Short mmCIF file of C-alpha atoms in Angstrom, two decimals:
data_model
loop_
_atom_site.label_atom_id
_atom_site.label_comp_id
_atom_site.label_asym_id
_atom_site.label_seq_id
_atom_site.Cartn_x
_atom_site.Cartn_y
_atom_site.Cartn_z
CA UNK A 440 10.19 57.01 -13.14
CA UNK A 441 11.32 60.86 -12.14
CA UNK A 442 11.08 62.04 -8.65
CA UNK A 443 8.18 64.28 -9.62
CA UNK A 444 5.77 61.20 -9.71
CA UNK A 445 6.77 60.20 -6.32
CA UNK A 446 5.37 63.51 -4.68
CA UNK A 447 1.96 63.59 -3.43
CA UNK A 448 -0.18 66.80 -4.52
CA UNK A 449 -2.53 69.03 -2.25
CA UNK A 450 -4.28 66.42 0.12
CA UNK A 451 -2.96 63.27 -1.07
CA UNK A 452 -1.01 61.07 1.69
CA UNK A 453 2.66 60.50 0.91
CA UNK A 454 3.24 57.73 -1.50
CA UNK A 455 6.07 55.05 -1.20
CA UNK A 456 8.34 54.08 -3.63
CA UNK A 457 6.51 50.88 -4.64
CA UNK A 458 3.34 52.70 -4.58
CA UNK A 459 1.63 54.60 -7.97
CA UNK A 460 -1.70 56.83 -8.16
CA UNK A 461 -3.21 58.02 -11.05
CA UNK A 462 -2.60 61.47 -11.44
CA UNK A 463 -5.50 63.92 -11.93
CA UNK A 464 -6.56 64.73 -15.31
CA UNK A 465 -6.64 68.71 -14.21
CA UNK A 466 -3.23 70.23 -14.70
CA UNK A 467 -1.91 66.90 -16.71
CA UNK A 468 1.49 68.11 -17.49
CA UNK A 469 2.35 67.12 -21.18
CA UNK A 470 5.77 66.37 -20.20
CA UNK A 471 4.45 62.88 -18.89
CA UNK A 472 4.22 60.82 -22.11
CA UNK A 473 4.08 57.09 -22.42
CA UNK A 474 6.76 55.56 -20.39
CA UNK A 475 9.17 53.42 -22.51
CA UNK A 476 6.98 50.30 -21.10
CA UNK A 477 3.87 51.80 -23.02
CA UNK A 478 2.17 52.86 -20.27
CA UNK A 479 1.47 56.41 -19.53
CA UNK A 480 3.47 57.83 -16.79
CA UNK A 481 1.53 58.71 -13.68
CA UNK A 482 -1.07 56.34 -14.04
CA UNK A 483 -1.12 53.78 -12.07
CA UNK A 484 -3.81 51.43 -9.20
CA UNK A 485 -3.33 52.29 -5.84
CA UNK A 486 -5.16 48.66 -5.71
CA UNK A 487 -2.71 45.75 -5.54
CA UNK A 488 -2.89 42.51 -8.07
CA UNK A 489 -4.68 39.86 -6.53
CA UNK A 490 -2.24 36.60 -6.07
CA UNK A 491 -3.70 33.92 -7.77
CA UNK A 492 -5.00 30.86 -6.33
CA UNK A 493 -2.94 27.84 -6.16
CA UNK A 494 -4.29 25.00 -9.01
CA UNK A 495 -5.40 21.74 -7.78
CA UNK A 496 -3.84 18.87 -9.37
CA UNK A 497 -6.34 17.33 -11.82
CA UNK A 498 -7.01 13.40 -12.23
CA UNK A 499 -4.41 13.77 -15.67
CA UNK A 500 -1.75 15.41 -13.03
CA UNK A 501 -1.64 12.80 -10.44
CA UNK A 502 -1.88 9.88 -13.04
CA UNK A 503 1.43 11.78 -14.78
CA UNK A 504 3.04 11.25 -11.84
CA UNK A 505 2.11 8.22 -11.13
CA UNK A 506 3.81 7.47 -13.97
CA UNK A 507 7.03 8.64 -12.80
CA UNK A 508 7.32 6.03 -10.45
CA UNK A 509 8.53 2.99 -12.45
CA UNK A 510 9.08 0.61 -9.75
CA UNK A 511 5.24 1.56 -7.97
CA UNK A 512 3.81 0.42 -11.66
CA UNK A 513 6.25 -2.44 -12.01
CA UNK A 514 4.41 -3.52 -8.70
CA UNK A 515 1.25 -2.88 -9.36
CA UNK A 516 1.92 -5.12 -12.64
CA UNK A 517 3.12 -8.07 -10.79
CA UNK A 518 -0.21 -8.23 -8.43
CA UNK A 519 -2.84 -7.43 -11.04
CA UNK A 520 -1.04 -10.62 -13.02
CA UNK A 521 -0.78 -12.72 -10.19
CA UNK A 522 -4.49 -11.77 -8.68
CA UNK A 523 -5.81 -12.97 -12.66
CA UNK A 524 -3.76 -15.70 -13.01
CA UNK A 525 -6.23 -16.69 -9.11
CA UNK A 526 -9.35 -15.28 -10.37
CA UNK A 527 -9.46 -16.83 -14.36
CA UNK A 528 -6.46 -19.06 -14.49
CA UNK A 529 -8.02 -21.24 -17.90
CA UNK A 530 -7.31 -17.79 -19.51
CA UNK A 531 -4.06 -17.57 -18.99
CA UNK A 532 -2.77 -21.47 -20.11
CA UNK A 533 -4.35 -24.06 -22.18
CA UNK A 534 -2.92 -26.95 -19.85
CA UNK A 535 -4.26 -29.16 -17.00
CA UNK A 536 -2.38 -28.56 -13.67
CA UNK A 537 -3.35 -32.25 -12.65
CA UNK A 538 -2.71 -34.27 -15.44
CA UNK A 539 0.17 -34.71 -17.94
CA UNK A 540 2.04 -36.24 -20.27
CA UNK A 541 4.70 -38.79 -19.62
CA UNK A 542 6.44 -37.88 -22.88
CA UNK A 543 6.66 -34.31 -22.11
CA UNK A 544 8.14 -35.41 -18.25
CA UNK A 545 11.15 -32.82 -17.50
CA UNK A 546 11.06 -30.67 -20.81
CA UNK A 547 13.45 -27.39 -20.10
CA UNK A 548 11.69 -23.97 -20.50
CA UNK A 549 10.26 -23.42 -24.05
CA UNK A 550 8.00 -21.70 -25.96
CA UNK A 551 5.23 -24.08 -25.54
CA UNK A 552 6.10 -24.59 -21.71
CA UNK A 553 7.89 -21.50 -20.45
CA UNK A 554 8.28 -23.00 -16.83
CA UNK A 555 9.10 -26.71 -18.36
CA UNK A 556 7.04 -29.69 -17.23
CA UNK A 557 7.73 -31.77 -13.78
CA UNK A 558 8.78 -35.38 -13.81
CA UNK A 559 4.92 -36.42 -14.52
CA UNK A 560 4.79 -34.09 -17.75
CA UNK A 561 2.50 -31.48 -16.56
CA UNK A 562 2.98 -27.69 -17.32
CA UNK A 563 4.87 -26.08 -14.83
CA UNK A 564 3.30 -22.78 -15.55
CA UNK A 565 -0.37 -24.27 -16.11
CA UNK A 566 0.25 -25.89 -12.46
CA UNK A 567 1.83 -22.37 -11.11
CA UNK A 568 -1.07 -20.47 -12.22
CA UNK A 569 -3.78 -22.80 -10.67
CA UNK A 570 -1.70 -22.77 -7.38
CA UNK A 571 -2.04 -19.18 -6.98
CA UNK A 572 -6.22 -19.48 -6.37
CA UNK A 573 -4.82 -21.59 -3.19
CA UNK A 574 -1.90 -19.76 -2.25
CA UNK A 575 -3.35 -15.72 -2.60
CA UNK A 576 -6.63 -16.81 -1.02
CA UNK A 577 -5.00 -18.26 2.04
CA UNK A 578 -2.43 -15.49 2.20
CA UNK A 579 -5.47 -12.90 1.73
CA UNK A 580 -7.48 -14.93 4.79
CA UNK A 581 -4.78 -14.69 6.69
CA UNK A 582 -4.10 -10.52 6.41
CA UNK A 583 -7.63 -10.42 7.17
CA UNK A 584 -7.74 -12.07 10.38
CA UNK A 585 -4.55 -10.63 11.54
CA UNK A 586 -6.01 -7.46 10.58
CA UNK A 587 -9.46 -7.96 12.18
CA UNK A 588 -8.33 -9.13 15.79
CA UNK A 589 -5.21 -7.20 16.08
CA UNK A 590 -7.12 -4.06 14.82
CA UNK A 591 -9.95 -4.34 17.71
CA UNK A 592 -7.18 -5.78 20.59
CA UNK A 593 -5.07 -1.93 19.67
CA UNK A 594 -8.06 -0.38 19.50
CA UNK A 595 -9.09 -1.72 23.26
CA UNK A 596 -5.84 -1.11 24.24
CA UNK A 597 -5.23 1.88 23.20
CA UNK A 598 -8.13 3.56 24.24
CA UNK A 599 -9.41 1.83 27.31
CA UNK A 600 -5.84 1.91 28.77
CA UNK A 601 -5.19 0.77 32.39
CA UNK A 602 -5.45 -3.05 33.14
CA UNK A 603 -7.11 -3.65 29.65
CA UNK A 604 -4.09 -2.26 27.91
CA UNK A 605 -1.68 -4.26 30.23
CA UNK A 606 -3.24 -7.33 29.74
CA UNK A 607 -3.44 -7.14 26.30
CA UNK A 608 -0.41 -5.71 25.12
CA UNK A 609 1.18 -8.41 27.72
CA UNK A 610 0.26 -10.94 25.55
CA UNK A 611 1.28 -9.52 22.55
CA UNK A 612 5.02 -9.38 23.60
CA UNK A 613 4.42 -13.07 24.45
CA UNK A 614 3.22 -13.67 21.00
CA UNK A 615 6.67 -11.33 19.28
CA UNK A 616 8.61 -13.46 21.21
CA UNK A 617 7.74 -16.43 19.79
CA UNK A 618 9.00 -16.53 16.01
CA UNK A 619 6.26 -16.57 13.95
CA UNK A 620 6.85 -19.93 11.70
CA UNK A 621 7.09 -21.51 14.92
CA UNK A 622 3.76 -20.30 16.72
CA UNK A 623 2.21 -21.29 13.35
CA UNK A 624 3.23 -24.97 13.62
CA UNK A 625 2.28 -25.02 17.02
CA UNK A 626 -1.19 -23.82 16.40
CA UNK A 627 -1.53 -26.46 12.89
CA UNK A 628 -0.99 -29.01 15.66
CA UNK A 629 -3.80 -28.24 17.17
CA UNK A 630 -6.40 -27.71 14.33
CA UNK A 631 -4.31 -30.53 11.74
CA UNK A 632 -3.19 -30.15 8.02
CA UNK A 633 -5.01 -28.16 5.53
CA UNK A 634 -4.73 -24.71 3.58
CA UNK A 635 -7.56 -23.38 5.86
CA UNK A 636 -5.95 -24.40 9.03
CA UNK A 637 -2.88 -22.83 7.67
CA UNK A 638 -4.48 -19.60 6.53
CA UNK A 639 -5.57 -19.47 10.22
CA UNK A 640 -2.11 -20.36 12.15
CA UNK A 641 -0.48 -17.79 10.02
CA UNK A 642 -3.27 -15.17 10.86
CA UNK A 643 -3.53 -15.35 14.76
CA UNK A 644 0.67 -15.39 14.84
CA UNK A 645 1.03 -11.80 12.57
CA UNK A 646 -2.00 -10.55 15.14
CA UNK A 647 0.79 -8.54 17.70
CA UNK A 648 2.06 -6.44 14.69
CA UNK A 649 -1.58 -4.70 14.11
CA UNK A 650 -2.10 -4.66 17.63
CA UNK A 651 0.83 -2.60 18.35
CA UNK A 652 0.87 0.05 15.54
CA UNK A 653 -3.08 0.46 15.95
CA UNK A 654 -2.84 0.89 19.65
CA UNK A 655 0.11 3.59 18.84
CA UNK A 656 -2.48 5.67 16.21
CA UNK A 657 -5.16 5.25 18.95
CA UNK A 658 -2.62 6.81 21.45
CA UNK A 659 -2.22 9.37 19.21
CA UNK A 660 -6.03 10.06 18.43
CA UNK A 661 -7.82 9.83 21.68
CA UNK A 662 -6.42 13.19 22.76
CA UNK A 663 -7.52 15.13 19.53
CA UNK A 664 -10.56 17.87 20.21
CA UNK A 665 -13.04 16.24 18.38
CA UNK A 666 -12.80 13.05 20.50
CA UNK A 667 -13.03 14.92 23.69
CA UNK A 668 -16.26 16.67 22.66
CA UNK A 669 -17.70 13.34 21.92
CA UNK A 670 -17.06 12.43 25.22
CA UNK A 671 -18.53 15.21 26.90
CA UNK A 672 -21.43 15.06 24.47
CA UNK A 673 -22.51 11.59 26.32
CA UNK A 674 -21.61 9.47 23.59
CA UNK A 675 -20.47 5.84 24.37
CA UNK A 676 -17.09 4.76 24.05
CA UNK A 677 -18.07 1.68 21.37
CA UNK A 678 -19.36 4.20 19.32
CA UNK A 679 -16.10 7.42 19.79
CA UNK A 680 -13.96 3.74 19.15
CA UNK A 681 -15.79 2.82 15.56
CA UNK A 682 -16.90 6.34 14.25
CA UNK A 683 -14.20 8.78 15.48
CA UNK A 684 -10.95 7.00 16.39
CA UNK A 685 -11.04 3.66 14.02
CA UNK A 686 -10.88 6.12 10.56
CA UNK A 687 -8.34 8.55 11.81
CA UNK A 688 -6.10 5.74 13.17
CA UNK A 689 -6.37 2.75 10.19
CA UNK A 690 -4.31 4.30 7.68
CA UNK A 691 -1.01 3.34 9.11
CA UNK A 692 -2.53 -0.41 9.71
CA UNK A 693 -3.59 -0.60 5.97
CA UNK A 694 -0.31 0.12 4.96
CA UNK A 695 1.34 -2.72 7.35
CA UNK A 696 -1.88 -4.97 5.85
CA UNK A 697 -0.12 -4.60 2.80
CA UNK A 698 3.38 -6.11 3.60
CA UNK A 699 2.13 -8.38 5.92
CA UNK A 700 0.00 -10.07 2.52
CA UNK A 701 3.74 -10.60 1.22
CA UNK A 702 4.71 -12.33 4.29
CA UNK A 703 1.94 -14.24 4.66
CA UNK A 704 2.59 -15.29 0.98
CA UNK A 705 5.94 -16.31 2.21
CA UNK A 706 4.72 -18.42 5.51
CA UNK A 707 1.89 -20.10 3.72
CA UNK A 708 4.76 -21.38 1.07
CA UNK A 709 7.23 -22.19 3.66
CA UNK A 710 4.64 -24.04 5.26
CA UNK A 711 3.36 -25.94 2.18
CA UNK A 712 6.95 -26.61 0.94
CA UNK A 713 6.91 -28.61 4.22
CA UNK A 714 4.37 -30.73 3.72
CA UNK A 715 0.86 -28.91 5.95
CA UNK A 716 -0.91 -27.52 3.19
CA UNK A 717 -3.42 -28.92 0.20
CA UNK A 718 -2.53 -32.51 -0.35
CA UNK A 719 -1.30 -33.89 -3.73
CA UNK A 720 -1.58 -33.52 -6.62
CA UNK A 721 -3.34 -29.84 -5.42
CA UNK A 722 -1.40 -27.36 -6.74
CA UNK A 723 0.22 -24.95 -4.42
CA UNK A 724 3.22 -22.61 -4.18
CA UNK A 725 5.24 -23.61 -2.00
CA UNK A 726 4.77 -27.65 -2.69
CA UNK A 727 5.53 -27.09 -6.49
CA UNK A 728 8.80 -26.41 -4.98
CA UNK A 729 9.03 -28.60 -2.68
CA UNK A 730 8.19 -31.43 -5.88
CA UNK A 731 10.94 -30.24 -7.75
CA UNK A 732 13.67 -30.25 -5.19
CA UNK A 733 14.05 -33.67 -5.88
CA UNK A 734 15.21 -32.65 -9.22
CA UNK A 735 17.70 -29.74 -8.56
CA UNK A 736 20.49 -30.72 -10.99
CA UNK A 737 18.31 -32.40 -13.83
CA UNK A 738 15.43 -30.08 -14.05
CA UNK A 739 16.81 -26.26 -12.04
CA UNK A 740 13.42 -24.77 -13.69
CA UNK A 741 11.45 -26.82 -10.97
CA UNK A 742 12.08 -24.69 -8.12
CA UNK A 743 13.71 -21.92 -10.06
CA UNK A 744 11.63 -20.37 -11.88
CA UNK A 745 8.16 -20.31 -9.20
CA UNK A 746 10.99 -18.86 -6.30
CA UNK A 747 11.69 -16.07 -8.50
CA UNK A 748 7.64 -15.19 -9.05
CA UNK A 749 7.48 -15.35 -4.94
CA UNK A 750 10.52 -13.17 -4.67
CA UNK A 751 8.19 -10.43 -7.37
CA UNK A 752 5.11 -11.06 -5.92
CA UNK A 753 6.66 -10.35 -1.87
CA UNK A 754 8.71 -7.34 -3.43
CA UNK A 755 5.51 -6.15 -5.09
CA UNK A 756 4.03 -5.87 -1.81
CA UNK A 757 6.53 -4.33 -0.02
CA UNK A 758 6.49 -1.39 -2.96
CA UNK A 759 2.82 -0.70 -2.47
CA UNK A 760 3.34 -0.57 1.01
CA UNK A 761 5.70 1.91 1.07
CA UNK A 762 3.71 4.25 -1.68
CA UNK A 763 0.59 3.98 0.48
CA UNK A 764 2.52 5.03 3.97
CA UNK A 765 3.91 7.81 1.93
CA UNK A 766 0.47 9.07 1.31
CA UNK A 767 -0.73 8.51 4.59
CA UNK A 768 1.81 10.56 5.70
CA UNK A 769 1.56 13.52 3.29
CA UNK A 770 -2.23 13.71 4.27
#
């Protein structure tokens, strides 16, 4: 553009470089044709182009990339298999976990029986399948009273403080210290065998892990603005605990709720594999593999092959644990 649009006429401000008028239609000087862009020379908006607004992901764009993450729908697989195979388990074999056939006894891995049969010709699979209502139920019972107590002991803690917050997070190192397999034994002494009793030991000894990271968030959220006008508004402190800290602080504790299913999946095994859980012939996780250890070098797909669905289904949880404290933490 020539130096001649860049001057201002009679009782115009000066114009900067980046800035364009439109020139008056009296004394249009024919000289200013269409500019090699099209666009007549001179004429321009003083008016700048509005920036447009940023697009909000639609429900398409955050399913896409959901779908870039392999190993989060790889996970996500695993569960929803293992939660059917515990909610409708006659849909997913045609064989009776309880009885078998003697003929059958030991078959390898097949078509017909992809996990082999045991050394009293039942399904391996069939008996696998049914173990999981046992095994995920007492594994969900215990997240949910880990999660329940050590939830309201953090929340006390954390926002009460003083000799309530010693006292309590006092016990709670007592509790870490002890390793957790062994506080649950000690407390299935107490209350005697059973997948209940189990569900329970393993619950009250995960407790200290909520307590700690809930406290921490409550730490965190009792200073915030809002809370403090609550106070001074004359609300009580059960009700600033349950409607203003608990939401802005349980993220974090649902993503630990999710790893701590996997262990609990692994205690309540390790703990039926040695002998405190549903009696025989109740299917269960860890006892199918504590049945076929008696059979390591005759019949491997005993122990094997149920292992290696533990290993998925704690790995599975671990995944989803990690996605959902990634979101919490980009929100």
């Amino acid at each position: 553009m020539s130096q001649r649009l860049l001057e201002t006429g009679p009782g115009l401000a000066p114009l900067s470089r980046t800035e364009r008028y439109v020139a008056p239609s009296a004394g249009h000087n024919p000289e200013h044709r269409d500019a090699p862009d099209g666009r007549e020379q001179g004429i321009a908006e003083r008016t700048p182009q509005p920036v447009p607004e940023a697009v909000k992901p639609s429900s398409f764009t955050r399913f896409s990339g959901l779908l870039r993450l392999p190993s989060l729908i790889l996970a996500l697989a695993v569960l929803a298999t293992v939660i059917a195979w515990a909610i409708i388990p006659s849909v997913f074999t045609p064989y009776d976990a309880i009885n078998g056939t003697l003929l059958d006894r030991l078959q390898p891995p097949s078509a017909a029986h992809p996990f082999g049969t045991d050394n009293l010709g039942r399904d391996t699979l069939a008996r696998f399948i049914y173990g999981s209502q046992t095994t995920l139920l007492a594994s969900g019972l215990a997240v949910v009273i880990a999660l329940g107590t050590g939830a309201l002991l953090g929340l006390l803690a954390g926002y009460l403080r003083g000799f309530v917050d010693e006292a309590i997070m006092r016990f709670m190192d007592v509790i870490l210290a002890i390793p957790a397999l062994l506080l649950s034994l000690t407390i299935i002494t107490g209350l005697g065998f059973g997948t209940l009793n189990i569900a329970i030991a393993v619950g009250l000894a995960s407790t200290a892990a909520f307590a700690r990271i809930m406290r921490s968030q409550v730490l965190s959220v009792a200073t915030a603005g809002y809370i403090e006008a609550a106070k001074l508004s004359g609300a009580r402190w059960p009700s600033i605990i349950f409607r203003q800290v608990l939401p802005a602080a349980i993220t974090p504790v649902l993503a630990l709720a999710a790893i701590e299913f996997g262990a609990a999946v692994l205690a309540i095994s390790a703990l039926s594999f040695l002998g405190f859980g549903a009696p025989p012939p109740q299917p269960e996780w860890g006892a199918l593999i504590s049945e076929g250890r008696d059979y390591l070098q005759a019949a491997w797909w005993l122990t094997t092959l149920p292992g290696l669905v533990i290993v998925a289904v704690v790995l599975s949880t671990a995944r989803l644990s990690r996605w959902l404290q990634d979101r919490g933490d980009r929100s």
